[in-house]
């Protein structure tokens, strides 16, 4: 087995809503980068979303069927949030608050980062700073990488 096929057999990428929204809204600045990054990540393994990501991208759709057509389950594995991710999200949120963060409740990004971390997935995102700070061991696929 070549190193490229080994990567393809083992890589799982949680796809952040920022990347999906770039593609779905045809964002003039980020759509091309996001499409190419999604294609690369898909070539290397499974693409995963969770209920928070699904909820964040659903705002632009009137019907669930349209959303499911835009983000087909055959292309994006749907996973529940692991309970361990809730615990890790809480700890990351507390550290954020201690560093002076102003938000009063755990944000979706903390749950998304925690999900990828506890499952040892890569995270495809454009929202780098909070993930790098809160989840330093998390492999990020981002424009700055």
Tab-separated table of C-alpha atoms in Angstrom:
chain	number	residue	atom	x	y	z
A	1	UNK	CA	0.000	0.000	0.000
A	2	UNK	CA	1.413	3.404	-0.967
A	3	UNK	CA	1.545	6.276	1.506
A	4	UNK	CA	-1.132	8.099	-0.525
A	5	UNK	CA	-3.515	5.132	-0.366
A	6	UNK	CA	-2.806	4.778	3.370
A	7	UNK	CA	-3.825	8.423	3.884
A	8	UNK	CA	-6.975	7.855	1.815
A	9	UNK	CA	-7.858	4.794	3.872
A	10	UNK	CA	-7.414	6.465	7.258
A	11	UNK	CA	-8.222	10.196	6.965
A	12	UNK	CA	-11.511	11.511	8.260
A	13	UNK	CA	-12.287	15.199	7.946
A	14	UNK	CA	-14.961	17.047	9.873
A	15	UNK	CA	-16.144	19.831	7.564
A	16	UNK	CA	-16.897	23.131	9.264
A	17	UNK	CA	-19.963	25.089	8.221
A	18	UNK	CA	-17.805	27.986	6.982
A	19	UNK	CA	-16.481	25.821	4.148
A	20	UNK	CA	-19.880	24.399	3.242
A	21	UNK	CA	-21.476	27.846	3.292
A	22	UNK	CA	-18.752	29.149	0.964
A	23	UNK	CA	-19.713	26.503	-1.574
A	24	UNK	CA	-23.490	26.646	-1.054
A	25	UNK	CA	-23.624	30.450	-1.298
A	26	UNK	CA	-20.985	30.642	-4.046
A	27	UNK	CA	-19.030	33.110	-1.938
A	28	UNK	CA	-16.990	35.219	-4.384
A	29	UNK	CA	-13.901	35.270	-2.169
A	30	UNK	CA	-13.828	31.727	-0.755
A	31	UNK	CA	-15.959	29.423	-2.925
A	32	UNK	CA	-13.111	28.222	-5.143
A	33	UNK	CA	-10.733	27.556	-2.244
A	34	UNK	CA	-13.470	25.725	-0.317
A	35	UNK	CA	-14.498	23.593	-3.316
A	36	UNK	CA	-10.898	22.569	-3.949
A	37	UNK	CA	-10.233	21.858	-0.260
A	38	UNK	CA	-13.408	19.759	-0.029
A	39	UNK	CA	-12.416	17.781	-3.112
A	40	UNK	CA	-8.910	17.104	-1.715
A	41	UNK	CA	-10.237	16.067	1.678
A	42	UNK	CA	-12.836	13.831	0.024
A	43	UNK	CA	-10.130	12.188	-2.086
A	44	UNK	CA	-8.157	11.468	1.106
A	45	UNK	CA	-10.999	9.907	3.117
A	46	UNK	CA	-14.450	10.393	4.613
A	47	UNK	CA	-16.129	13.775	5.031
A	48	UNK	CA	-18.186	14.157	8.214
A	49	UNK	CA	-20.685	16.683	9.535
A	50	UNK	CA	-22.512	16.794	12.863
A	51	UNK	CA	-25.896	18.220	13.949
A	52	UNK	CA	-24.407	21.639	14.774
A	53	UNK	CA	-22.827	21.991	11.332
A	54	UNK	CA	-26.066	20.758	9.748
A	55	UNK	CA	-28.047	23.370	11.706
A	56	UNK	CA	-25.640	26.183	10.824
A	57	UNK	CA	-25.893	25.522	7.083
A	58	UNK	CA	-29.657	24.925	7.111
A	59	UNK	CA	-30.594	28.597	7.445
A	60	UNK	CA	-30.465	29.123	3.684
A	61	UNK	CA	-32.972	26.358	2.929
A	62	UNK	CA	-36.753	26.339	3.224
A	63	UNK	CA	-37.088	22.539	3.077
A	64	UNK	CA	-34.998	19.813	4.660
A	65	UNK	CA	-35.096	17.879	1.387
A	66	UNK	CA	-33.327	20.739	-0.382
A	67	UNK	CA	-30.651	20.820	2.298
A	68	UNK	CA	-30.183	17.045	2.058
A	69	UNK	CA	-29.846	17.353	-1.725
A	70	UNK	CA	-27.206	20.079	-1.318
A	71	UNK	CA	-25.235	18.112	1.297
A	72	UNK	CA	-26.000	14.481	0.453
A	73	UNK	CA	-25.544	11.828	3.133
A	74	UNK	CA	-23.641	9.747	0.572
A	75	UNK	CA	-20.966	12.449	0.439
A	76	UNK	CA	-21.069	13.680	4.047
A	77	UNK	CA	-21.346	11.133	6.848
A	78	UNK	CA	-23.656	12.421	9.556
A	79	UNK	CA	-22.377	11.769	13.073
A	80	UNK	CA	-23.891	12.590	16.439
A	81	UNK	CA	-21.851	14.661	18.849
A	82	UNK	CA	-19.853	12.423	21.173
A	83	UNK	CA	-20.465	13.022	24.884
A	84	UNK	CA	-16.703	13.371	25.347
A	85	UNK	CA	-16.873	16.333	22.946
A	86	UNK	CA	-19.330	18.084	25.267
A	87	UNK	CA	-16.890	17.741	28.147
A	88	UNK	CA	-13.924	18.926	26.072
A	89	UNK	CA	-15.983	21.813	24.632
A	90	UNK	CA	-16.748	22.930	28.183
A	91	UNK	CA	-13.072	22.885	29.177
A	92	UNK	CA	-12.056	24.773	26.023
A	93	UNK	CA	-14.806	27.319	26.680
A	94	UNK	CA	-13.626	27.837	30.278
A	95	UNK	CA	-10.063	28.418	29.045
A	96	UNK	CA	-11.411	30.890	26.474
A	97	UNK	CA	-13.241	32.816	29.213
A	98	UNK	CA	-10.109	32.870	31.389
A	99	UNK	CA	-8.199	34.391	28.463
A	100	UNK	CA	-10.753	37.209	28.385
A	101	UNK	CA	-13.320	35.816	25.937
A	102	UNK	CA	-16.627	37.658	26.171
A	103	UNK	CA	-19.161	35.031	25.107
A	104	UNK	CA	-21.291	33.718	27.979
A	105	UNK	CA	-22.234	30.253	26.701
A	106	UNK	CA	-20.346	27.560	24.766
A	107	UNK	CA	-20.325	28.374	21.102
A	108	UNK	CA	-20.840	25.916	18.280
A	109	UNK	CA	-17.158	26.212	17.346
A	110	UNK	CA	-16.144	24.693	20.681
A	111	UNK	CA	-18.379	21.674	20.069
A	112	UNK	CA	-17.130	21.324	16.492
A	113	UNK	CA	-13.480	21.527	17.539
A	114	UNK	CA	-14.049	19.123	20.418
A	115	UNK	CA	-15.817	16.614	18.135
A	116	UNK	CA	-12.873	16.589	15.731
A	117	UNK	CA	-10.392	16.371	18.600
A	118	UNK	CA	-11.959	13.472	20.514
A	119	UNK	CA	-12.386	11.461	17.302
A	120	UNK	CA	-8.879	12.391	16.043
A	121	UNK	CA	-10.353	13.834	12.844
A	122	UNK	CA	-8.919	16.641	10.793
A	123	UNK	CA	-11.004	19.811	10.623
A	124	UNK	CA	-11.561	21.625	7.334
A	125	UNK	CA	-12.295	25.250	8.214
A	126	UNK	CA	-11.558	28.879	7.443
A	127	UNK	CA	-12.084	29.931	11.067
A	128	UNK	CA	-8.583	29.211	12.315
A	129	UNK	CA	-7.765	31.355	15.418
A	130	UNK	CA	-10.197	29.897	17.970
A	131	UNK	CA	-9.574	26.318	16.840
A	132	UNK	CA	-5.769	26.740	16.988
A	133	UNK	CA	-5.935	28.321	20.434
A	134	UNK	CA	-8.564	26.057	21.981
A	135	UNK	CA	-7.571	22.768	20.349
A	136	UNK	CA	-3.817	22.926	19.708
A	137	UNK	CA	-3.504	19.222	18.859
A	138	UNK	CA	-6.221	19.420	16.205
A	139	UNK	CA	-5.038	19.096	12.602
A	140	UNK	CA	-6.543	21.999	10.674
A	141	UNK	CA	-6.989	22.120	6.923
A	142	UNK	CA	-7.228	25.846	6.365
A	143	UNK	CA	-6.194	28.546	3.887
A	144	UNK	CA	-3.144	29.376	5.988
A	145	UNK	CA	-1.906	25.756	5.976
